[in-house]
Tab-separated table of C-alpha atoms and ligand atoms in Angstrom:
chain	number	residue	atom	x	y	z
B	22	MET	CA	7.013	27.197	-17.075
B	23	GLN	CA	8.069	23.745	-15.732
B	24	ILE	CA	10.863	22.013	-16.682
B	25	GLU	CA	10.405	18.660	-18.949
B	26	LYS	CA	11.333	15.292	-17.941
B	27	TYR	CA	13.340	14.491	-20.366
B	28	LYS	CA	15.391	17.449	-19.435
B	29	LEU	CA	15.386	16.472	-16.244
B	30	ASP	CA	17.000	12.991	-17.148
B	31	GLU	CA	19.811	14.263	-19.608
B	32	HIS	CA	20.590	16.793	-16.748
B	33	ASN	CA	20.603	13.357	-14.618
B	34	HIS	CA	22.892	11.073	-16.831
B	35	SER	CA	24.837	13.710	-17.598
B	36	GLN	CA	26.424	14.290	-14.529
B	37	LEU	CA	25.816	10.619	-13.120
B	38	LYS	CA	29.363	9.084	-13.158
B	39	ASP	CA	30.629	11.653	-11.435
B	40	HIS	CA	27.883	11.684	-8.700
B	41	GLN	CA	28.301	8.073	-8.793
B	42	ARG	CA	32.307	8.699	-7.534
B	43	LYS	CA	31.713	10.614	-5.064
B	44	PHE	CA	28.615	8.968	-3.882
B	45	ASP	CA	30.392	6.076	-3.648
B	46	PHE	CA	33.118	8.031	-1.779
B	47	ILE	CA	31.451	9.254	0.936
B	48	SER	CA	29.140	5.984	1.353
B	49	ALA	CA	32.225	3.644	2.425
B	50	ASP	CA	32.455	5.824	5.244
B	51	ILE	CA	28.805	6.318	6.728
B	52	LYS	CA	27.570	3.324	8.649
B	53	ASP	CA	23.546	3.845	7.793
B	54	THR	CA	24.013	5.375	4.642
B	55	GLU	CA	20.345	4.177	3.537
B	56	GLY	CA	18.587	5.178	6.558
B	57	ILE	CA	20.016	9.076	6.468
B	58	LEU	CA	18.968	9.279	2.583
B	59	LYS	CA	15.402	7.805	3.815
B	60	LYS	CA	15.224	10.957	6.006
B	61	LEU	CA	17.097	12.870	4.178
B	62	ILE	CA	13.786	11.888	0.618
B	63	ASP	CA	11.182	12.446	4.106
B	64	PHE	CA	12.223	15.988	4.750
B	65	GLN	CA	10.057	18.973	3.842
B	66	VAL	CA	10.842	22.372	3.733
B	67	ALA	CA	7.603	24.735	3.315
B	68	ILE	CA	8.502	27.482	0.698
B	69	PRO	CA	6.486	30.704	2.163
B	70	SER	CA	4.174	32.649	-0.810
B	71	TRP	CA	6.242	35.914	0.284
B	72	ALA	CA	9.511	34.840	-0.496
B	73	LEU	CA	9.149	34.364	-4.164
B	74	GLY	CA	9.235	38.030	-4.830
B	75	THR	CA	12.444	40.534	-4.536
B	76	GLY	CA	12.113	41.301	-0.875
B	77	GLY	CA	12.935	44.825	-0.020
B	78	THR	CA	14.638	47.207	2.156
B	79	ARG	CA	12.832	49.792	3.444
B	80	PHE	CA	14.723	52.078	1.393
B	81	GLY	CA	13.976	49.904	-1.768
B	82	ARG	CA	13.229	47.929	-3.746
B	83	PHE	CA	15.075	46.269	-7.435
B	84	SER	CA	12.707	43.860	-8.612
B	85	GLY	CA	14.386	40.886	-11.434
B	86	GLY	CA	10.849	40.648	-12.814
B	87	GLY	CA	8.749	37.521	-14.446
B	88	GLU	CA	7.934	37.162	-10.409
B	89	PRO	CA	4.881	35.898	-9.788
B	90	GLY	CA	1.564	38.036	-9.313
B	91	ASN	CA	-1.231	35.862	-8.263
B	92	LEU	CA	-1.480	33.231	-6.280
B	93	GLU	CA	-1.694	30.538	-8.895
B	94	GLU	CA	1.476	31.919	-10.152
B	95	LYS	CA	3.551	31.593	-6.684
B	96	ILE	CA	2.250	27.888	-6.212
B	97	GLU	CA	3.502	27.609	-9.902
B	98	ASP	CA	6.424	28.679	-8.792
B	99	ILE	CA	6.778	26.593	-5.972
B	100	GLY	CA	6.215	23.493	-8.136
B	101	LEU	CA	8.883	24.461	-10.429
B	102	ILE	CA	11.455	24.545	-6.577
B	103	HIS	CA	9.810	21.195	-5.779
B	104	SER	CA	10.364	19.916	-8.883
B	105	LEU	CA	14.537	20.552	-8.936
B	106	ASN	CA	15.302	19.198	-5.409
B	107	LYS	CA	11.761	17.469	-4.222
B	108	SER	CA	12.638	18.773	-0.497
B	109	SER	CA	9.928	21.600	-1.044
B	110	GLY	CA	7.201	20.368	-1.363
B	111	ALA	CA	5.249	22.669	0.796
B	112	ILE	CA	3.889	26.063	0.516
B	113	SER	CA	3.024	28.608	3.222
B	114	LEU	CA	0.654	31.242	2.790
B	115	HIS	CA	-0.196	35.142	4.216
B	116	ILE	CA	-3.641	36.446	4.354
B	117	PRO	CA	-4.384	38.877	3.116
B	118	TRP	CA	-2.070	38.587	0.495
B	119	ASP	CA	-2.797	35.116	-0.896
B	120	ILE	CA	-6.505	35.611	0.073
B	121	PRO	CA	-8.011	32.095	-2.426
B	122	LYS	CA	-10.848	32.819	-3.845
B	123	ASN	CA	-11.998	29.051	-5.621
B	124	ALA	CA	-10.140	27.338	-2.692
B	125	SER	CA	-11.093	23.827	-4.152
B	126	HIS	CA	-9.132	25.248	-7.206
B	127	ILE	CA	-6.544	26.700	-5.418
B	128	LYS	CA	-5.585	22.582	-3.501
B	129	ALA	CA	-6.282	21.521	-7.233
B	130	LEU	CA	-3.368	23.605	-9.014
B	131	ALA	CA	-1.107	22.446	-5.505
B	132	ALA	CA	-1.917	19.089	-5.454
B	133	GLN	CA	-0.538	19.069	-9.388
B	134	HIS	CA	2.994	20.577	-7.681
B	135	GLN	CA	2.734	17.663	-5.152
B	136	LEU	CA	1.890	20.701	-2.614
B	137	LYS	CA	0.615	21.005	0.612
B	138	PHE	CA	-0.557	23.990	2.131
B	139	ASP	CA	1.581	24.061	6.007
B	140	ALA	CA	1.137	27.139	8.171
B	141	MET	CA	-1.344	29.646	7.573
B	142	ASN	CA	0.037	33.397	8.158
B	143	SER	CA	-2.375	36.095	9.375
B	144	ASN	CA	-1.001	39.258	9.005
B	145	THR	CA	-1.824	42.527	11.923
B	146	PHE	CA	1.431	44.136	10.978
B	147	GLN	CA	0.121	46.980	8.623
B	148	ASP	CA	-3.064	48.405	8.114
B	149	GLN	CA	-5.913	47.148	4.664
B	150	PRO	CA	-7.776	49.295	2.805
B	151	GLY	CA	-10.944	49.602	4.455
B	152	GLN	CA	-10.065	48.480	8.082
B	153	PRO	CA	-12.306	49.969	10.401
B	154	TRP	CA	-9.385	50.366	13.137
B	155	SER	CA	-5.368	50.928	13.306
B	156	TYR	CA	-2.980	48.525	14.133
B	157	LYS	CA	-0.160	50.772	15.247
B	158	PHE	CA	-0.496	50.858	18.573
B	159	GLY	CA	-0.845	48.018	18.588
B	160	SER	CA	-2.877	44.675	17.455
B	161	MET	CA	-4.016	41.784	20.415
B	162	GLN	CA	-2.382	44.011	23.001
B	163	HIS	CA	-4.275	47.236	21.812
B	164	VAL	CA	-5.988	49.500	24.823
B	165	ASP	CA	-9.121	49.249	22.569
B	166	LYS	CA	-11.401	46.181	23.030
B	167	ALA	CA	-12.425	46.353	19.167
B	168	VAL	CA	-9.015	46.340	18.144
B	169	ARG	CA	-8.237	43.396	19.605
B	170	LYS	CA	-11.312	41.990	18.538
B	171	GLN	CA	-10.479	42.742	14.616
B	172	ALA	CA	-7.327	40.897	14.898
B	173	VAL	CA	-9.090	37.956	16.804
B	174	ASP	CA	-11.134	38.018	13.751
B	175	HIS	CA	-9.315	38.586	11.099
B	176	ASN	CA	-7.010	34.666	12.847
B	177	ILE	CA	-10.080	33.395	13.112
B	178	GLU	CA	-11.090	34.327	9.518
B	179	VAL	CA	-7.147	32.690	7.925
B	180	ILE	CA	-7.666	29.658	10.264
B	181	LYS	CA	-10.997	28.940	7.766
B	182	TYR	CA	-8.810	29.729	4.927
B	183	GLY	CA	-6.784	27.258	6.258
B	184	ILE	CA	-9.659	24.776	7.046
B	185	GLU	CA	-10.830	25.126	3.183
B	186	LEU	CA	-6.937	24.401	1.661
B	187	GLY	CA	-6.449	21.408	3.981
B	188	SER	CA	-3.542	23.115	6.048
B	189	GLY	CA	-3.040	22.186	9.335
B	190	SER	CA	-1.804	25.126	11.948
B	191	LEU	CA	-1.344	28.850	12.275
B	192	THR	CA	1.657	30.891	13.079
B	193	VAL	CA	0.791	35.005	14.795
B	194	TRP	CA	3.216	36.379	14.320
B	195	LEU	CA	2.978	39.462	16.293
B	196	SER	CA	4.233	43.353	15.349
B	197	ASP	CA	2.972	44.626	18.924
B	198	GLY	CA	5.115	46.304	21.453
B	199	SER	CA	5.739	50.267	21.538
B	200	CYS	CA	8.883	52.427	20.799
B	201	PHE	CA	9.291	54.767	23.804
B	202	PRO	CA	9.173	53.673	27.956
B	203	GLY	CA	6.181	54.281	29.500
B	204	GLN	CA	4.531	54.075	26.264
B	205	MET	CA	2.410	50.941	27.393
B	206	ASN	CA	1.813	48.891	30.727
B	207	PHE	CA	4.116	45.467	29.821
B	208	ARG	CA	1.110	43.516	32.244
B	209	LYS	CA	-1.521	44.960	30.406
B	210	ALA	CA	-0.320	44.191	26.788
B	211	PHE	CA	0.273	40.829	27.891
B	212	GLN	CA	-2.563	40.221	29.060
B	213	ASN	CA	-4.401	41.776	26.798
B	214	THR	CA	-2.234	40.237	23.673
B	215	LEU	CA	-3.456	36.423	26.802
B	216	GLU	CA	-6.733	36.734	26.113
B	217	SER	CA	-6.766	37.813	22.546
B	218	LEU	CA	-5.245	34.412	21.627
B	219	GLN	CA	-6.978	32.372	23.622
B	220	ALA	CA	-10.360	33.471	22.079
B	221	VAL	CA	-8.495	32.640	18.189
B	222	TYR	CA	-6.648	29.654	20.051
B	223	ALA	CA	-10.727	28.235	20.598
B	224	ALA	CA	-11.205	28.299	16.745
B	225	LEU	CA	-8.611	26.337	16.806
B	226	PRO	CA	-9.791	22.895	15.300
B	227	GLU	CA	-8.739	19.991	17.299
B	228	GLN	CA	-5.943	18.785	14.467
B	229	TRP	CA	-4.522	21.873	14.540
B	230	LYS	CA	-1.609	23.745	16.105
B	231	MET	CA	-0.712	27.606	16.852
B	232	PHE	CA	2.718	29.015	16.411
B	233	VAL	CA	3.259	31.694	18.644
B	234	GLU	CA	6.596	33.258	17.165
B	235	TYR	CA	8.398	35.452	18.923
B	236	LYS	CA	11.139	38.124	17.981
B	237	ALA	CA	13.330	40.765	20.396
B	238	PHE	CA	12.926	44.501	18.422
B	239	GLU	CA	11.162	45.551	15.108
B	240	PRO	CA	8.316	47.593	13.416
B	241	ASN	CA	8.706	48.292	17.787
B	242	PHE	CA	12.534	49.407	19.170
B	243	TYR	CA	11.828	49.541	22.614
B	244	SER	CA	9.605	46.406	23.656
B	245	THR	CA	8.354	43.473	22.133
B	246	THR	CA	4.983	41.841	23.477
B	247	VAL	CA	5.836	38.165	22.051
B	248	GLY	CA	9.864	39.389	22.144
B	249	ASP	CA	11.561	36.341	23.106
B	250	TRP	CA	10.780	31.896	24.009
B	251	GLY	CA	10.546	32.735	27.633
B	252	GLN	CA	7.410	35.113	26.170
B	253	SER	CA	6.469	33.244	23.800
B	254	LEU	CA	6.690	29.623	26.121
B	255	LEU	CA	4.475	32.510	28.374
B	256	TYR	CA	1.689	32.645	26.316
B	257	THR	CA	1.305	28.939	24.220
B	258	SER	CA	1.607	26.824	28.224
B	259	LYS	CA	-0.725	29.123	28.545
B	260	LEU	CA	-2.830	28.812	26.074
B	261	GLY	CA	-2.771	24.831	25.572
B	262	SER	CA	-1.678	20.979	24.323
B	263	LYS	CA	-1.882	22.728	21.318
B	264	ALA	CA	-0.030	25.618	21.100
B	265	TYR	CA	2.994	25.623	20.432
B	266	THR	CA	6.532	28.580	20.035
B	267	LEU	CA	7.934	29.017	16.914
B	268	VAL	CA	11.578	29.659	16.488
B	269	ASP	CA	12.298	32.318	13.541
B	270	LEU	CA	16.342	32.336	13.608
B	271	GLY	CA	16.657	35.962	12.817
B	272	HIS	CA	14.671	37.335	15.666
B	273	HIS	CA	16.837	36.735	18.378
B	274	LEU	CA	19.081	39.236	20.211
B	275	PRO	CA	22.624	38.945	19.449
B	276	ASN	CA	24.362	36.151	19.960
B	277	ALA	CA	21.699	34.635	21.589
B	278	ASN	CA	22.464	30.677	22.119
B	279	ILE	CA	19.517	29.657	19.545
B	280	GLU	CA	20.084	25.670	19.880
B	281	GLN	CA	19.265	25.765	23.672
B	282	ILE	CA	16.604	27.860	23.179
B	283	VAL	CA	16.352	24.925	20.381
B	284	ALA	CA	17.016	22.202	22.670
B	285	LEU	CA	14.600	23.203	25.908
B	286	LEU	CA	11.712	24.251	23.464
B	287	LEU	CA	11.827	20.746	22.640
B	288	MET	CA	12.303	18.958	26.194
B	289	GLU	CA	9.238	20.658	26.759
B	290	GLY	CA	7.438	19.633	23.849
B	291	LYS	CA	7.004	23.003	23.215
B	292	LEU	CA	8.753	23.900	19.923
B	293	GLY	CA	5.816	23.744	16.677
B	294	GLY	CA	8.516	25.167	13.827
B	295	PHE	CA	11.017	26.936	12.556
B	296	HIS	CA	11.850	29.805	10.229
B	297	PHE	CA	14.491	29.212	8.421
B	298	ASN	CA	16.905	32.213	7.084
B	299	ASP	CA	21.002	33.551	8.334
B	300	SER	CA	21.533	36.805	9.274
B	301	LYS	CA	24.699	39.261	9.725
B	302	TYR	CA	22.840	42.158	12.485
B	303	GLY	CA	19.304	41.436	12.878
B	304	ASP	CA	16.087	40.021	10.771
B	305	ASP	CA	18.527	40.717	8.287
B	306	ASP	CA	16.174	37.377	5.619
B	307	LEU	CA	19.197	36.788	3.921
B	308	THR	CA	20.036	33.061	2.248
B	309	VAL	CA	20.247	30.131	4.936
B	310	GLY	CA	23.274	29.461	5.312
B	311	SER	CA	24.765	31.878	3.930
B	312	ILE	CA	26.415	33.778	7.115
B	313	LYS	CA	27.018	31.437	9.823
B	314	PRO	CA	26.350	27.546	8.883
B	315	TYR	CA	28.570	26.271	12.253
B	316	GLN	CA	25.448	28.166	13.804
B	317	LEU	CA	22.754	26.242	11.466
B	318	PHE	CA	25.292	23.159	11.865
B	319	LEU	CA	24.393	23.175	15.752
B	320	ILE	CA	20.681	23.891	15.897
B	321	PHE	CA	20.283	21.218	13.865
B	322	ASN	CA	22.308	19.400	16.244
B	323	GLU	CA	20.040	19.944	18.775
B	324	LEU	CA	16.616	18.961	16.744
B	325	VAL	CA	17.426	15.738	15.846
B	326	GLU	CA	18.945	14.503	19.684
B	327	GLY	CA	15.660	16.256	20.851
B	328	MET	CA	13.856	15.174	18.606
B	329	ASP	CA	15.010	11.330	18.605
B	330	ALA	CA	15.141	11.230	22.472
B	331	LYS	CA	11.295	12.184	21.836
B	332	GLY	CA	11.171	9.517	19.818
B	333	MET	CA	9.594	12.223	17.307
B	334	ASN	CA	9.342	11.925	13.055
B	335	HIS	CA	11.692	14.376	11.413
B	336	ALA	CA	10.256	14.760	9.216
B	337	ASN	CA	6.191	15.161	10.048
B	338	ASP	CA	6.047	16.516	13.797
B	339	LEU	CA	7.848	19.725	13.197
B	340	GLY	CA	6.495	22.588	11.177
B	341	TRP	CA	9.745	22.857	8.673
B	342	MET	CA	9.280	26.496	7.035
B	343	ILE	CA	11.870	28.750	4.901
B	344	ASP	CA	11.385	32.545	5.891
B	345	ALA	CA	14.281	34.949	3.741
B	346	SER	CA	13.206	36.907	1.558
B	347	HIS	CA	16.226	40.544	0.353
B	348	ASN	CA	17.294	42.892	-2.365
B	349	VAL	CA	20.347	41.095	-4.639
B	350	LYS	CA	19.575	36.874	-5.800
B	351	ASP	CA	16.799	35.870	-8.189
B	352	PRO	CA	14.242	34.689	-5.262
B	353	LEU	CA	14.155	31.470	-6.978
B	354	GLU	CA	18.201	30.434	-6.558
B	355	ASP	CA	17.909	31.962	-3.348
B	356	LEU	CA	15.177	29.532	-1.884
B	357	LEU	CA	17.266	26.651	-4.357
B	358	GLN	CA	19.878	28.253	-2.265
B	359	SER	CA	18.243	27.930	1.544
B	360	VAL	CA	16.756	24.313	1.586
B	361	GLU	CA	20.062	23.541	-0.217
B	362	ALA	CA	21.861	24.538	3.365
B	363	ILE	CA	19.195	22.883	5.325
B	364	MET	CA	19.573	19.293	4.057
B	365	ILE	CA	23.308	19.415	4.018
B	366	THR	CA	22.889	20.679	7.454
B	367	TYR	CA	20.359	17.888	8.186
B	368	ALA	CA	22.612	15.202	6.942
B	369	GLN	CA	25.647	16.524	8.706
B	370	ALA	CA	23.732	16.724	12.487
B	371	LEU	CA	22.943	13.013	11.291
B	372	LEU	CA	26.183	11.822	11.061
B	373	VAL	CA	27.136	13.188	14.572
B	374	ASP	CA	28.779	10.240	16.263
B	375	ARG	CA	25.857	10.404	19.219
B	376	LYS	CA	27.132	7.049	21.208
B	377	LYS	CA	30.638	8.512	21.355
B	378	LEU	CA	29.163	11.453	22.334
B	379	VAL	CA	27.348	10.676	25.148
B	380	GLU	CA	30.662	9.054	26.042
B	381	ALA	CA	32.648	12.036	26.275
B	382	GLN	CA	30.151	14.412	28.020
B	383	LEU	CA	30.177	11.431	30.538
B	384	VAL	CA	34.203	12.119	30.815
B	385	ASN	CA	34.264	15.710	31.121
B	386	ASP	CA	36.474	15.242	27.205
B	387	THR	CA	35.299	18.684	26.073
B	388	VAL	CA	38.162	17.705	22.858
B	389	THR	CA	36.785	14.987	21.857
B	390	SER	CA	32.998	16.319	22.246
B	391	GLN	CA	34.623	19.244	19.796
B	392	GLU	CA	36.528	16.849	17.513
B	393	ILE	CA	33.110	15.068	16.988
B	394	LEU	CA	30.966	17.379	16.370
B	395	GLN	CA	33.649	19.254	13.421
B	396	GLN	CA	34.147	15.382	12.122
B	397	ALA	CA	30.324	15.421	11.668
B	398	PHE	CA	30.061	19.616	10.415
B	399	ARG	CA	33.357	19.229	8.005
B	400	THR	CA	32.409	16.104	5.872
B	401	ASP	CA	31.623	17.029	2.567
B	402	VAL	CA	27.549	15.228	2.543
B	403	ARG	CA	26.728	17.397	-0.327
B	404	PRO	CA	26.774	14.140	-2.738
B	405	LEU	CA	24.746	12.256	-0.214
B	406	VAL	CA	22.156	15.175	-0.731
B	407	ALA	CA	21.944	14.828	-4.595
B	408	GLU	CA	21.543	10.829	-4.124
B	409	ALA	CA	18.471	11.363	-2.296
B	410	ARG	CA	17.151	14.182	-4.695
B	411	LEU	CA	18.004	11.680	-7.699
B	412	ARG	CA	16.419	9.020	-6.100
B	413	SER	CA	13.252	10.994	-5.621
B	414	GLY	CA	13.142	12.114	-8.841
B	415	GLY	CA	14.492	15.135	-8.467
B	416	ALA	CA	17.762	17.290	-10.292
B	417	LEU	CA	21.414	16.605	-8.646
B	418	GLN	CA	22.149	19.597	-9.436
B	419	PRO	CA	18.742	21.767	-9.043
B	420	LEU	CA	20.860	25.590	-9.460
B	421	ALA	CA	22.528	24.812	-12.438
B	422	LEU	CA	19.867	22.955	-14.380
B	423	PHE	CA	17.613	26.431	-13.248
B	424	ARG	CA	20.724	28.215	-15.592
B	425	SER	CA	21.335	26.173	-17.889
B	426	GLU	CA	16.872	26.099	-18.626
B	427	LYS	CA	17.078	29.749	-18.884
B	428	VAL	CA	14.514	29.506	-15.997
B	429	ARG	CA	14.350	33.202	-15.344
B	430	GLU	CA	14.429	34.410	-18.753
B	431	ASN	CA	11.059	32.270	-19.604
B	432	LEU	CA	9.267	33.651	-16.817
B	433	ILE	CA	10.301	36.977	-17.864
B	434	LYS	CA	9.023	35.925	-21.507
B	435	GLU	CA	5.284	34.788	-20.361
B	436	ARG	CA	5.089	36.814	-17.131
B	437	GLY	CA	6.445	39.934	-17.747
B	438	LYS	CA	8.667	42.499	-16.224
B	439	LYS	CA	5.742	43.091	-13.266
B	440	THR	CA	6.273	42.630	-9.699
B	441	VAL	CA	4.156	40.828	-6.766
B	442	ALA	CA	2.838	43.303	-4.264
B	443	THR	CA	3.797	41.435	-1.357
B	444	GLY	CA	3.551	44.525	1.532
B	445	LEU	CA	6.837	43.356	2.292
F	506	RM4	C1	8.069	38.614	10.609
F	506	RM4	C2	7.766	37.297	10.713
F	506	RM4	C3	7.043	37.014	9.921
F	506	RM4	C4	7.111	37.315	8.545
F	506	RM4	C5	5.982	38.426	8.924
F	506	RM4	C6	6.550	38.659	6.956
F	506	RM4	O1	9.447	39.427	10.258
F	506	RM4	O2	9.623	36.636	10.255
F	506	RM4	O3	7.084	35.379	10.508
F	506	RM4	O4	4.916	36.704	8.514
F	506	RM4	O5	7.831	38.517	9.011
F	507	MN	MN1	9.777	34.245	10.600
F	508	MN	MN1	11.415	37.899	10.290
């Protein structure tokens, strides 16, 4: 389903007066409104193909229906989100869940929806039917070379699919680790994993990047072989200049200072990409900004400061992706909310008065430092984000339009109550 242009125009027209009043009000207080709008317009967040169906917990899954049943329908869903918010112009695929059987057709369909292919994701955390070796005791870390080779070959196959589609990066997330003390030798597991990653790295095309994603726990609960940013950085440093660490917001131990991690990885030139989500406890994969919006702001504050310090391009130099999916919301509404939260937080971080903050830091004025950050965080930047959307041809209120156009009801009519098998 697609939303017709005239419906979008009607929607924008009906909201325009109200929007203009709010936008004029906030712009009066901002130094460089046009510069900020340009950055907001350029910023794109990739949608993962596995977030389009209702996610489950380990106990059950309650689908709302109308979910995409194949890659074409997933692309259509992301195209729909992008037509509403103009900030979701990329898709992140997962192999083998989304094997493109006909790459040129898939590429053409994506282009029709103005979508690019962001990082490709491999999967060695599940056994696939007919696969000779099991990943029950790990993949790249495995004591058996044949299992490691199978994991390496799979990743190389994922790169090949990515080349066909025009992607430029591979994300490796491993569930490798151990559940019980003594189960494995940490050093050997690290070395095996490094060797396996090196074999994959050797197959990367010239311009490609490889992201090594870390996660502190689950499904292994005693140790994880890429458990934190230190371990990921060890791998990526040893691998070489095309390897980067990927930060998934849900993959830390409670109360971790993620903004500091981000700042240091950026300083080292080793931050590659981001998986946005939110969580109360662990890897909850909740809607971005729904639980800890101030933490997200502090992270974006470091991202903007760190990227500017290095003269980086905000939109293109890092991989921005959502990694969230859960049980109770319409997945498309959830994604609209997540992207909105990211754009709002990015806009707030752009508002931070950097010059004043540096001055306050140099005289140890902690009170003023806090005031400067919170001044930006407490600014209602929603009219700025809406203006950026309007200028790029999106909707002033994407969620409202999604509901008034009865998108989900239409998708259910089109596709039925069937559910998608994401494997999650
Ligand atoms: C993992 C991790 C990966 C994602 C899988 C599905 O927890 O976050 O990024 O590919 O889930
Ligand atoms: Mn992730
Ligand atoms: Mn995760």
